[in-house]
Coordinates of N, CA and C and ligand atoms in Angstrom, one line a residue:
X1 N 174.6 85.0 93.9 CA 175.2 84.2 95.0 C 174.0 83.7 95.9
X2 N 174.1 82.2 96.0 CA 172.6 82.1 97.2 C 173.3 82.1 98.7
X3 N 171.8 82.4 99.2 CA 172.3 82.7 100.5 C 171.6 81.9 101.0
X4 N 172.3 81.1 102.5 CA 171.9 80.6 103.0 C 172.0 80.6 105.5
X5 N 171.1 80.4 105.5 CA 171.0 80.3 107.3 C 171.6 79.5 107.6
X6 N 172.4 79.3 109.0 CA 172.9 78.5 109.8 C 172.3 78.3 110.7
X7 N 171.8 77.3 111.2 CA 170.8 77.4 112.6 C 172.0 76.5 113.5
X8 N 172.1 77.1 115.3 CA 173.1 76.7 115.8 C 172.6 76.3 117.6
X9 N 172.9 75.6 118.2 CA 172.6 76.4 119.6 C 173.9 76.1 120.5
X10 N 175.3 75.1 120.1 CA 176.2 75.3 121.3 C 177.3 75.7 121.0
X11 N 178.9 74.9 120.5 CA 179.6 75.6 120.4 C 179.9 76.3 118.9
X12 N 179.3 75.9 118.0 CA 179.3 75.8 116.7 C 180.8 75.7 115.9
X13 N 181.4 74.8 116.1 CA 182.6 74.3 115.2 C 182.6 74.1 114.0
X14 N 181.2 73.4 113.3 CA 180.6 73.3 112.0 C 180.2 74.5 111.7
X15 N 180.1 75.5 112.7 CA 179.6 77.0 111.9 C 181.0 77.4 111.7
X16 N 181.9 77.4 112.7 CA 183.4 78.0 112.1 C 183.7 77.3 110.6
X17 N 183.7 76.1 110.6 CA 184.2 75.3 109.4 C 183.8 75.7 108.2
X18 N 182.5 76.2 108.5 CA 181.4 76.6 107.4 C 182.2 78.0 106.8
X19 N 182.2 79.1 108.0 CA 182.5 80.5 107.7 C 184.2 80.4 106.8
X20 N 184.7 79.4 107.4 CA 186.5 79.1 107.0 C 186.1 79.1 105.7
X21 N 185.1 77.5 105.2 CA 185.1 77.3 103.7 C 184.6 78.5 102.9
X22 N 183.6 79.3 103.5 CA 183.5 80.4 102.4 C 184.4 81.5 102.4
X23 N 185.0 81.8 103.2 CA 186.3 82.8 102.9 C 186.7 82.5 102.2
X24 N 187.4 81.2 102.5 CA 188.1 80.5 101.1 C 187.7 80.8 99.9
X25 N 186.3 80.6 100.0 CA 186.1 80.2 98.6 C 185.7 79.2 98.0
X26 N 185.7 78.2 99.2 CA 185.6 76.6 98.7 C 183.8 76.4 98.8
X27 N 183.2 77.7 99.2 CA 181.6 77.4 99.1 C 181.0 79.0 98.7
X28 N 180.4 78.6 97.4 CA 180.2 79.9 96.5 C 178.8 80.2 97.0
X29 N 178.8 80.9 97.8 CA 177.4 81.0 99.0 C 177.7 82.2 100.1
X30 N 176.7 82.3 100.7 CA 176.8 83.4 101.8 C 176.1 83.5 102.9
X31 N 176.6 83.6 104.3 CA 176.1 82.9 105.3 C 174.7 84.6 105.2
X32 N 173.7 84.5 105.1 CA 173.1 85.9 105.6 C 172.7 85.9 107.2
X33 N 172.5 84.6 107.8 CA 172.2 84.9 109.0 C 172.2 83.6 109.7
X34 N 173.2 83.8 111.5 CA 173.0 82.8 111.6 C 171.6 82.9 113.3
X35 N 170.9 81.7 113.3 CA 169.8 81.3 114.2 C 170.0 80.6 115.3
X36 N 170.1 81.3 116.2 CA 170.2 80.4 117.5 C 168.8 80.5 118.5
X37 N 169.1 79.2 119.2 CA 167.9 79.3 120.4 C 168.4 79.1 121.7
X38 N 169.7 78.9 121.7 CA 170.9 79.2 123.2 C 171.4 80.9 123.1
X39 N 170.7 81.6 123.8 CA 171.7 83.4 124.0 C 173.1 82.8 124.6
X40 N 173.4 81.7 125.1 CA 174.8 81.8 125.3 C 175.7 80.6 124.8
X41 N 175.0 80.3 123.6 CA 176.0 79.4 122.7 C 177.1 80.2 122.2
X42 N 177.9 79.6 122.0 CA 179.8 80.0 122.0 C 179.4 80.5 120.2
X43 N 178.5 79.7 119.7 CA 178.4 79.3 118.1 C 177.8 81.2 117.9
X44 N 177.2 81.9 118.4 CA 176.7 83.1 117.9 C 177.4 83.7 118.7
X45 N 179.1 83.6 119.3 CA 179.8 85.0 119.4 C 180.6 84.5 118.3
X46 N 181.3 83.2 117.7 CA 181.7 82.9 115.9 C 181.0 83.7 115.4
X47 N 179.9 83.8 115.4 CA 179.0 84.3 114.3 C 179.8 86.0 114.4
X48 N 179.3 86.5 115.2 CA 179.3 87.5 115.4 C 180.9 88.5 115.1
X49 N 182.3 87.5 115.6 CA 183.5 87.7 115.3 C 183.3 87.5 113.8
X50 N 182.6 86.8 113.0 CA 182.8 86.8 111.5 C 181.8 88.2 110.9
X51 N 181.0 88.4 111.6 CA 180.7 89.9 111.2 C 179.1 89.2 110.4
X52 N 178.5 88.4 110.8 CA 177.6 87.7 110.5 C 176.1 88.0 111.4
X53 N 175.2 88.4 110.7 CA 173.6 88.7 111.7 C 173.6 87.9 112.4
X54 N 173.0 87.8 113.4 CA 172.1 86.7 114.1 C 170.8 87.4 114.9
X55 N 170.3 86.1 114.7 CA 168.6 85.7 115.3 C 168.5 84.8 116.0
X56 N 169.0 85.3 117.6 CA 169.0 84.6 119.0 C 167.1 85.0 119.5
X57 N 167.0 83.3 120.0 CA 166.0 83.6 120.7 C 166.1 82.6 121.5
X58 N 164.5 82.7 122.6 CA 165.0 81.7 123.8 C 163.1 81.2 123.5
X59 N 163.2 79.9 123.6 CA 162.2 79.3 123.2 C 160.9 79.6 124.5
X60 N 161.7 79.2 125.3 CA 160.3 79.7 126.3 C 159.8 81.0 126.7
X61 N 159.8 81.7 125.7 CA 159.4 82.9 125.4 C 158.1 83.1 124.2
X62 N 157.7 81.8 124.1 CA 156.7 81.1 123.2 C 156.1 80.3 123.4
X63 N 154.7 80.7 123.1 CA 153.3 79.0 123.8 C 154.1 78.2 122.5
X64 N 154.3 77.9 121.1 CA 154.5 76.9 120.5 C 155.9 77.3 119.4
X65 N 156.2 75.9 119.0 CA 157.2 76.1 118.4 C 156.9 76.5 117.0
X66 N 155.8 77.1 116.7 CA 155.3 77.2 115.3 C 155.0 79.0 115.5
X67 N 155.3 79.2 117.0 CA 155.2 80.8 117.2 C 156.5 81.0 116.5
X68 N 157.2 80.4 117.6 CA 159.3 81.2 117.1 C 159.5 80.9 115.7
X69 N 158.6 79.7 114.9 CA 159.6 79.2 113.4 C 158.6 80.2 113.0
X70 N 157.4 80.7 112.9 CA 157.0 81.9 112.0 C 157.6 83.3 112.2
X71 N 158.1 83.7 113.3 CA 159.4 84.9 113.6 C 160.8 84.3 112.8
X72 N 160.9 83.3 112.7 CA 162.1 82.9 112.5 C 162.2 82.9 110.4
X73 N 161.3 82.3 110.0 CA 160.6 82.7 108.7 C 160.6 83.7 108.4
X74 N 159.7 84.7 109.2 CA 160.5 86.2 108.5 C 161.6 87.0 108.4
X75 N 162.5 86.4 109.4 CA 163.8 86.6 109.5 C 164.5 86.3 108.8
X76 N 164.1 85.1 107.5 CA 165.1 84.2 106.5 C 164.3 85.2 105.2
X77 N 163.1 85.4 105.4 CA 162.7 86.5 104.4 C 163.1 87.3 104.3
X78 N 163.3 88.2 104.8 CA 163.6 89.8 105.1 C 165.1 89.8 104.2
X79 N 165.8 88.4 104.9 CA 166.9 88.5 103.6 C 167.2 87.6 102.8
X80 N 166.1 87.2 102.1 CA 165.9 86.3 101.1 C 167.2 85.2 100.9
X81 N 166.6 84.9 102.1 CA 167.7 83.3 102.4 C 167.1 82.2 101.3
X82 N 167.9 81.4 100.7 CA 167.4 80.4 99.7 C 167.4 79.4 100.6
X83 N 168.5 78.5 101.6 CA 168.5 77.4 102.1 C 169.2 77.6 103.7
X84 N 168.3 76.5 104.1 CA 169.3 76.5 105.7 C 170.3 75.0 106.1
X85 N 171.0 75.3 106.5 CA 171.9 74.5 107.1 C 171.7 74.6 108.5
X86 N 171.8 73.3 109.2 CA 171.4 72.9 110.4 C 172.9 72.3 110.8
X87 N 173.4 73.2 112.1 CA 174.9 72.4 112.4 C 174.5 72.4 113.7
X88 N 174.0 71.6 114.6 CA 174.1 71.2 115.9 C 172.8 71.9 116.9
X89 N 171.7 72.6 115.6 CA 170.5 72.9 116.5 C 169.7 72.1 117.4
X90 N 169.6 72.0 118.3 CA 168.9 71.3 119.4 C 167.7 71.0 119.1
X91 N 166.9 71.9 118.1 CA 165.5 71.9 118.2 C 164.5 70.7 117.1
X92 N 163.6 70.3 116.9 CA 162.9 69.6 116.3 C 162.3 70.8 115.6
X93 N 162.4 70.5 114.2 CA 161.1 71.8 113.5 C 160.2 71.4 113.3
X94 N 158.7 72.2 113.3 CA 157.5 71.7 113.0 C 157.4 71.3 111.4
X95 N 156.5 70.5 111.0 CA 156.3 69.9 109.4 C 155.9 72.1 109.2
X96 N 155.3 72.8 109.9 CA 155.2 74.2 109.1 C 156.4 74.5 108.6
X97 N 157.4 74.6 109.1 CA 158.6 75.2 108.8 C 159.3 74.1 107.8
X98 N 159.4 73.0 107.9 CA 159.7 72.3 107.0 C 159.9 72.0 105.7
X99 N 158.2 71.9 105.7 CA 157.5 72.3 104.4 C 157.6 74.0 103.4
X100 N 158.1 74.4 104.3 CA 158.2 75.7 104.0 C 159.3 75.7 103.1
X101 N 160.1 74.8 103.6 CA 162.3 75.2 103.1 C 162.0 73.2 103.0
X102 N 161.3 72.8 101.7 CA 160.8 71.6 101.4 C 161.9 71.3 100.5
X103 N 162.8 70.0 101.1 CA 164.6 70.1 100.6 C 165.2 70.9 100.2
X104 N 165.1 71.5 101.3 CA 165.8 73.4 101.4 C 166.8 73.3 102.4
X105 N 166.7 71.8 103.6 CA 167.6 72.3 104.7 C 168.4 70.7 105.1
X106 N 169.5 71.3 105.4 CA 170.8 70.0 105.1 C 171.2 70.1 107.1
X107 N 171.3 68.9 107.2 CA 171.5 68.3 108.6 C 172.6 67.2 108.5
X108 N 173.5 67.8 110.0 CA 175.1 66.5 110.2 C 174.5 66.3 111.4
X109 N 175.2 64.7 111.5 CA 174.6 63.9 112.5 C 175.8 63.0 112.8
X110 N 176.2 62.6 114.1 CA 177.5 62.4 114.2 C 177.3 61.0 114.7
X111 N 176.5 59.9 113.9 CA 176.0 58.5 113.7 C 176.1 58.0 112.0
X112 N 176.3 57.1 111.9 CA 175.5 56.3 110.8 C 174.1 56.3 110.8
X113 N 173.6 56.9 110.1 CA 172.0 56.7 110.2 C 171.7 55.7 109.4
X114 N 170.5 55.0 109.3 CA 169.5 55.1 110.7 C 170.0 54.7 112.1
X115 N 171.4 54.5 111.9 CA 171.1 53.7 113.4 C 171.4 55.1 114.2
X116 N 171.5 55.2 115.6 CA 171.5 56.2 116.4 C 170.8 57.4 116.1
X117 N 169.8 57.8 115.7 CA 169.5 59.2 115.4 C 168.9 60.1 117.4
X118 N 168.9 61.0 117.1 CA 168.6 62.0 118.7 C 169.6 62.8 118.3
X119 N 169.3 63.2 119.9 CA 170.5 64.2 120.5 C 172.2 63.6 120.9
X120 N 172.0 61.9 121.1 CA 172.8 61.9 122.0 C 173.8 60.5 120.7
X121 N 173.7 60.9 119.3 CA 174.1 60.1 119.1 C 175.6 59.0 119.0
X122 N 176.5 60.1 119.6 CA 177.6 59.4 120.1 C 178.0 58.7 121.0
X123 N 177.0 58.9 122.2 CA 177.0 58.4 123.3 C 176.1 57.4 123.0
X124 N 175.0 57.0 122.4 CA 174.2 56.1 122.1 C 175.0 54.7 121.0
X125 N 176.1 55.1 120.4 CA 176.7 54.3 119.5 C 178.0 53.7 120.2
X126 N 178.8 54.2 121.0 CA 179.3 53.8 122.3 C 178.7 52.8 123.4
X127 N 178.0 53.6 123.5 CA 177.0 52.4 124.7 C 176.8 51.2 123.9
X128 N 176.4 51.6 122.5 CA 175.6 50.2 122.1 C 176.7 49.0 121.7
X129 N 178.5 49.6 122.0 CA 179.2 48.4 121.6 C 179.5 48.3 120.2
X130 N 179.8 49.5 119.6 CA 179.7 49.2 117.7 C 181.0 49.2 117.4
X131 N 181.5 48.6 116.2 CA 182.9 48.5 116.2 C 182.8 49.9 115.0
X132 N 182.0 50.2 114.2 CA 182.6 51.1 113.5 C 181.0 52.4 114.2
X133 N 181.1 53.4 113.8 CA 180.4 54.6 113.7 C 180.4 55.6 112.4
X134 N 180.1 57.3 113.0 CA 180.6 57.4 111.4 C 179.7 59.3 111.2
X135 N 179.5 59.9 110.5 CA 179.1 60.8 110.3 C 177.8 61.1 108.9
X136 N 176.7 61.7 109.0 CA 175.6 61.3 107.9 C 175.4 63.2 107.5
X137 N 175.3 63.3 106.6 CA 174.7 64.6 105.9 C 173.7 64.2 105.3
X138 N 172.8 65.1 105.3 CA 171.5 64.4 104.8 C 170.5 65.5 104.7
X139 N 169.2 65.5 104.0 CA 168.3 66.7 103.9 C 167.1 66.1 105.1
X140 N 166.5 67.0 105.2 CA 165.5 67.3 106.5 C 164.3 67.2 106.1
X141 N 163.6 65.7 106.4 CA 162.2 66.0 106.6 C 161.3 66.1 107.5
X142 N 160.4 65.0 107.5 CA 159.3 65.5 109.0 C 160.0 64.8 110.1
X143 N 160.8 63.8 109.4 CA 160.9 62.8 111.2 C 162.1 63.5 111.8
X144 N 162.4 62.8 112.7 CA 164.1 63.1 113.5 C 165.3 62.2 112.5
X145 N 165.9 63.2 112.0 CA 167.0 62.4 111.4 C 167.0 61.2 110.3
X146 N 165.8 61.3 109.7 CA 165.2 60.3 108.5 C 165.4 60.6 107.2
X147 N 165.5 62.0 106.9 CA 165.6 62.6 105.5 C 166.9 61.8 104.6
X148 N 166.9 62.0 103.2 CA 167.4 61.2 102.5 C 169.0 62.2 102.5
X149 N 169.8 60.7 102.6 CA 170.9 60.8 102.7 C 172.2 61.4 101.9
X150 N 173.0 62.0 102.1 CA 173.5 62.9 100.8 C 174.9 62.3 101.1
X151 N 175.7 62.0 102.4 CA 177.2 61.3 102.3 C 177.0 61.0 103.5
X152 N 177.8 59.4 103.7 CA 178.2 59.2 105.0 C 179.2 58.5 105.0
X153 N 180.6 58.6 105.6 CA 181.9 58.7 106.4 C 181.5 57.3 107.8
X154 N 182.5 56.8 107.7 CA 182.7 55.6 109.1 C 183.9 55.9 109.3
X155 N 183.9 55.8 110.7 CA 184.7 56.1 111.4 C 184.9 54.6 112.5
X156 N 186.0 54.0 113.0 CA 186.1 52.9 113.8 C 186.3 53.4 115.2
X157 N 185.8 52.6 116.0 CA 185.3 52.7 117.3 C 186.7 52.0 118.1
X158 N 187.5 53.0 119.0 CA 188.6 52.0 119.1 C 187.9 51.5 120.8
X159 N 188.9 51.0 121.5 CA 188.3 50.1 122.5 C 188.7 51.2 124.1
X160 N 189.6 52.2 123.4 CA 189.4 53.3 125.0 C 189.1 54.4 124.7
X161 N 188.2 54.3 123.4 CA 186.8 55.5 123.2 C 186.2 56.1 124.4
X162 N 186.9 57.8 124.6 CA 185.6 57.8 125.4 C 184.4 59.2 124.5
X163 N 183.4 59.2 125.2 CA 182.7 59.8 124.0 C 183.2 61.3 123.7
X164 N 184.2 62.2 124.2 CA 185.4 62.9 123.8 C 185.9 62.7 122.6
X165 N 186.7 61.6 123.1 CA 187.4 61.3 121.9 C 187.1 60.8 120.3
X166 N 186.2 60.1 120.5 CA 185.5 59.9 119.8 C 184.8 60.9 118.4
X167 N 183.8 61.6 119.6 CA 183.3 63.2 118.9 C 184.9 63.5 118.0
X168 N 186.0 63.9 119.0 CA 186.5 64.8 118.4 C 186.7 64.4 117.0
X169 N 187.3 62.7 117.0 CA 187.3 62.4 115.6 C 186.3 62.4 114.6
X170 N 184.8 62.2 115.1 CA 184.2 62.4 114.1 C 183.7 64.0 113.8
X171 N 184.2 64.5 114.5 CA 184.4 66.3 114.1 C 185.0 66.5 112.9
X172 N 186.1 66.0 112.9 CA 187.2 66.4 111.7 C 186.7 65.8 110.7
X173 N 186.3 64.5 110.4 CA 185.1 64.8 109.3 C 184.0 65.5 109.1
X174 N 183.0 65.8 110.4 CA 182.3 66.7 110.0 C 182.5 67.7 108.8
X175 N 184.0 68.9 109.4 CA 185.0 70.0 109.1 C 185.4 69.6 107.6
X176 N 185.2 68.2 106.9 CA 185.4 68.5 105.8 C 184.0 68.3 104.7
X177 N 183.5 67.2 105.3 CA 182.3 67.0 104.4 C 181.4 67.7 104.7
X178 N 181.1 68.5 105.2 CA 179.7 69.3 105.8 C 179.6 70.7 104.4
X179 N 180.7 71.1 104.7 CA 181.7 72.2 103.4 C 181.1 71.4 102.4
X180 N 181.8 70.9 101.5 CA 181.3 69.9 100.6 C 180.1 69.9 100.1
X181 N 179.3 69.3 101.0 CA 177.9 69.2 100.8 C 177.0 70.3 100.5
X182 N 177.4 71.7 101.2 CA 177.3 72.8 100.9 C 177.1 73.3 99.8
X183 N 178.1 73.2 99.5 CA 178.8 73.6 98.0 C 178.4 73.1 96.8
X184 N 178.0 71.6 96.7 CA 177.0 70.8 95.5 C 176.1 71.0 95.8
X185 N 175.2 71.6 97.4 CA 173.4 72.2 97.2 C 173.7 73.2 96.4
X186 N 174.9 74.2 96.8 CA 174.6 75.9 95.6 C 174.6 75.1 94.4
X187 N 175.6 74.2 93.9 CA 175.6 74.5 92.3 C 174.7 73.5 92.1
X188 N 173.3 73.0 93.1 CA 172.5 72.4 92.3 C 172.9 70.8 91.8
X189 N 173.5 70.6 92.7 CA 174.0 69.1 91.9 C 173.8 68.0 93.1
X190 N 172.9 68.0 93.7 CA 172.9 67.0 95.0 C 171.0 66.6 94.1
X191 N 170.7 65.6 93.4 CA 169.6 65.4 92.9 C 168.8 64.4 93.9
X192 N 167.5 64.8 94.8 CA 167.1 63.9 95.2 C 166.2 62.7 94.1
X193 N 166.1 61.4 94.2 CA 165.3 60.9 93.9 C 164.8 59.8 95.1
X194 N 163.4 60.2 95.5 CA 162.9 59.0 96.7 C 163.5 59.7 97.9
X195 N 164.5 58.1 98.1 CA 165.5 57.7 99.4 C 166.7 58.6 99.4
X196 N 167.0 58.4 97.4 CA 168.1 58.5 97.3 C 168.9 60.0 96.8
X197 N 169.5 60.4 97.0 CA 170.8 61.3 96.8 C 171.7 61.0 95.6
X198 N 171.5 61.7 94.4 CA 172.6 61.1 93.4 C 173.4 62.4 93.1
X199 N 175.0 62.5 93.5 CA 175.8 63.6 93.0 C 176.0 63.5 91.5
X200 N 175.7 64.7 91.0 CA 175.3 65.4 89.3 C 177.0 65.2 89.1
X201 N 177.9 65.0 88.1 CA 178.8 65.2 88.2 C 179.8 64.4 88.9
X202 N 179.1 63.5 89.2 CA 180.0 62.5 89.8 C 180.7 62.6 90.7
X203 N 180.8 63.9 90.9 CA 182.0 64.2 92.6 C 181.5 63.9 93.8
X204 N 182.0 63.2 94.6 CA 181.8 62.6 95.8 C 182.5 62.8 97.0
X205 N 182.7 62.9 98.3 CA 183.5 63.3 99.5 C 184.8 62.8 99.2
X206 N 185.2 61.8 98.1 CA 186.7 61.8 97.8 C 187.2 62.0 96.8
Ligands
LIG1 C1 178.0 67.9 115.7 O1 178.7 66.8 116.1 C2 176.9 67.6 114.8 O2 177.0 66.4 114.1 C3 175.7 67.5 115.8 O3 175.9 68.4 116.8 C4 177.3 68.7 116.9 C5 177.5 70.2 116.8 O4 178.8 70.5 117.2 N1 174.4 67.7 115.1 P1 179.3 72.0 117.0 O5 178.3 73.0 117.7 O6 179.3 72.3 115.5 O7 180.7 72.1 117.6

């Protein structure tokens, strides 16, 4: 069974979604631990009600971010984590850590990428007047939000969007495809080539 990290810092709804799909069953995987850098993200007392480790820290507790990801490194060692999943961590990782878990780590982003990538990308796709939006899964490289794309979902922008409402909708896709995505990293069937993402098997988010 591989095992895989959750890295989290607020409320973590994609980590409930996550913990739901493997009860089920619907992701043949196992959370070994999940990673935060908020002590009072809502997302690591989830954790904790599912009976799940965690590895809270608070970043300014470190001259560099290459201190905490080499503590954080040993902490995916110790229990031979295969891959991480990134659901709403705040943080930028260094190319050390990166390179380390090198298309090892899956990132949602609650934009069409490229366009909108940051922190703020719902409120940035709003502002900018878009008539559709949309949700990206994708693997993690050096930049913010660049890594090659594994599924993306549109979602339409209605005209008394506010960025509430919005999120919430593009949540409930999150809640399905995030699972999904999951589940074709275990069985090995998400093949990068380049840019591109080609699902083994032909199964796709519909
Ligand atoms: C999600 O919208 C995700 O796309 C983004 O951060 C948000 C995290 O929400 N990266 P939650 O903590 O899972 O509720």
């Amino acid at each position: 069974m591989k095992k895989f990290a959750v890295f989290v810092s607020g409320s973590g709804t994609n980590l409930q979604a996550i913990i739901d799909a493997v009860n089920r069953k619907e992701i043949p995987g196992q959370i070994a631990l999940v990673v935060s850098d908020n002590p009072s993200a809502y997302a690591v007392v989830r954790a904790k009600n599912a009976g799940i480790e965690t590895f809270v820290f608070n970043p300014k507790d470190y001259n560099s971010r290459q201190d905490y990801e080499k503590i954080i490194v040993g902490e995916l060692e110790k229990r031979s984590v295969d891959f991480i999943v990134l659901a709403g961590f705040m943080r930028v990782l260094t190319p050390f850590f990166i390179r380390k878990y090198k298309n090892k780590i899956l990132n949602i982003h609650p934009a069409l990428l490229p366009s909108f990538p940051g922190a703020h990308g719902v409120r940035d796709a709003l502002n900018y007047g878009v008539k559709v939006t949309g949700v990206t899964v994708h693997f993690v490289d050096e930049g913010v939000d660049t890594g090659p794309i594994i599924f993306q979902e549109p979602e339409r922008v209605r005209d008394d969007d506010t960025e509430e409402s919005l999120h919430q909708r593009l949540h409930k896709i999150e809640y399905r495809i995030y699972p999904l995505a999951i589940k074709l990293f275990i069985e090995d069937r998400l093949v990068i080539e380049g840019r591109k993402v080609k699902v083994k098997g032909g199964e796709d988010e519909n």
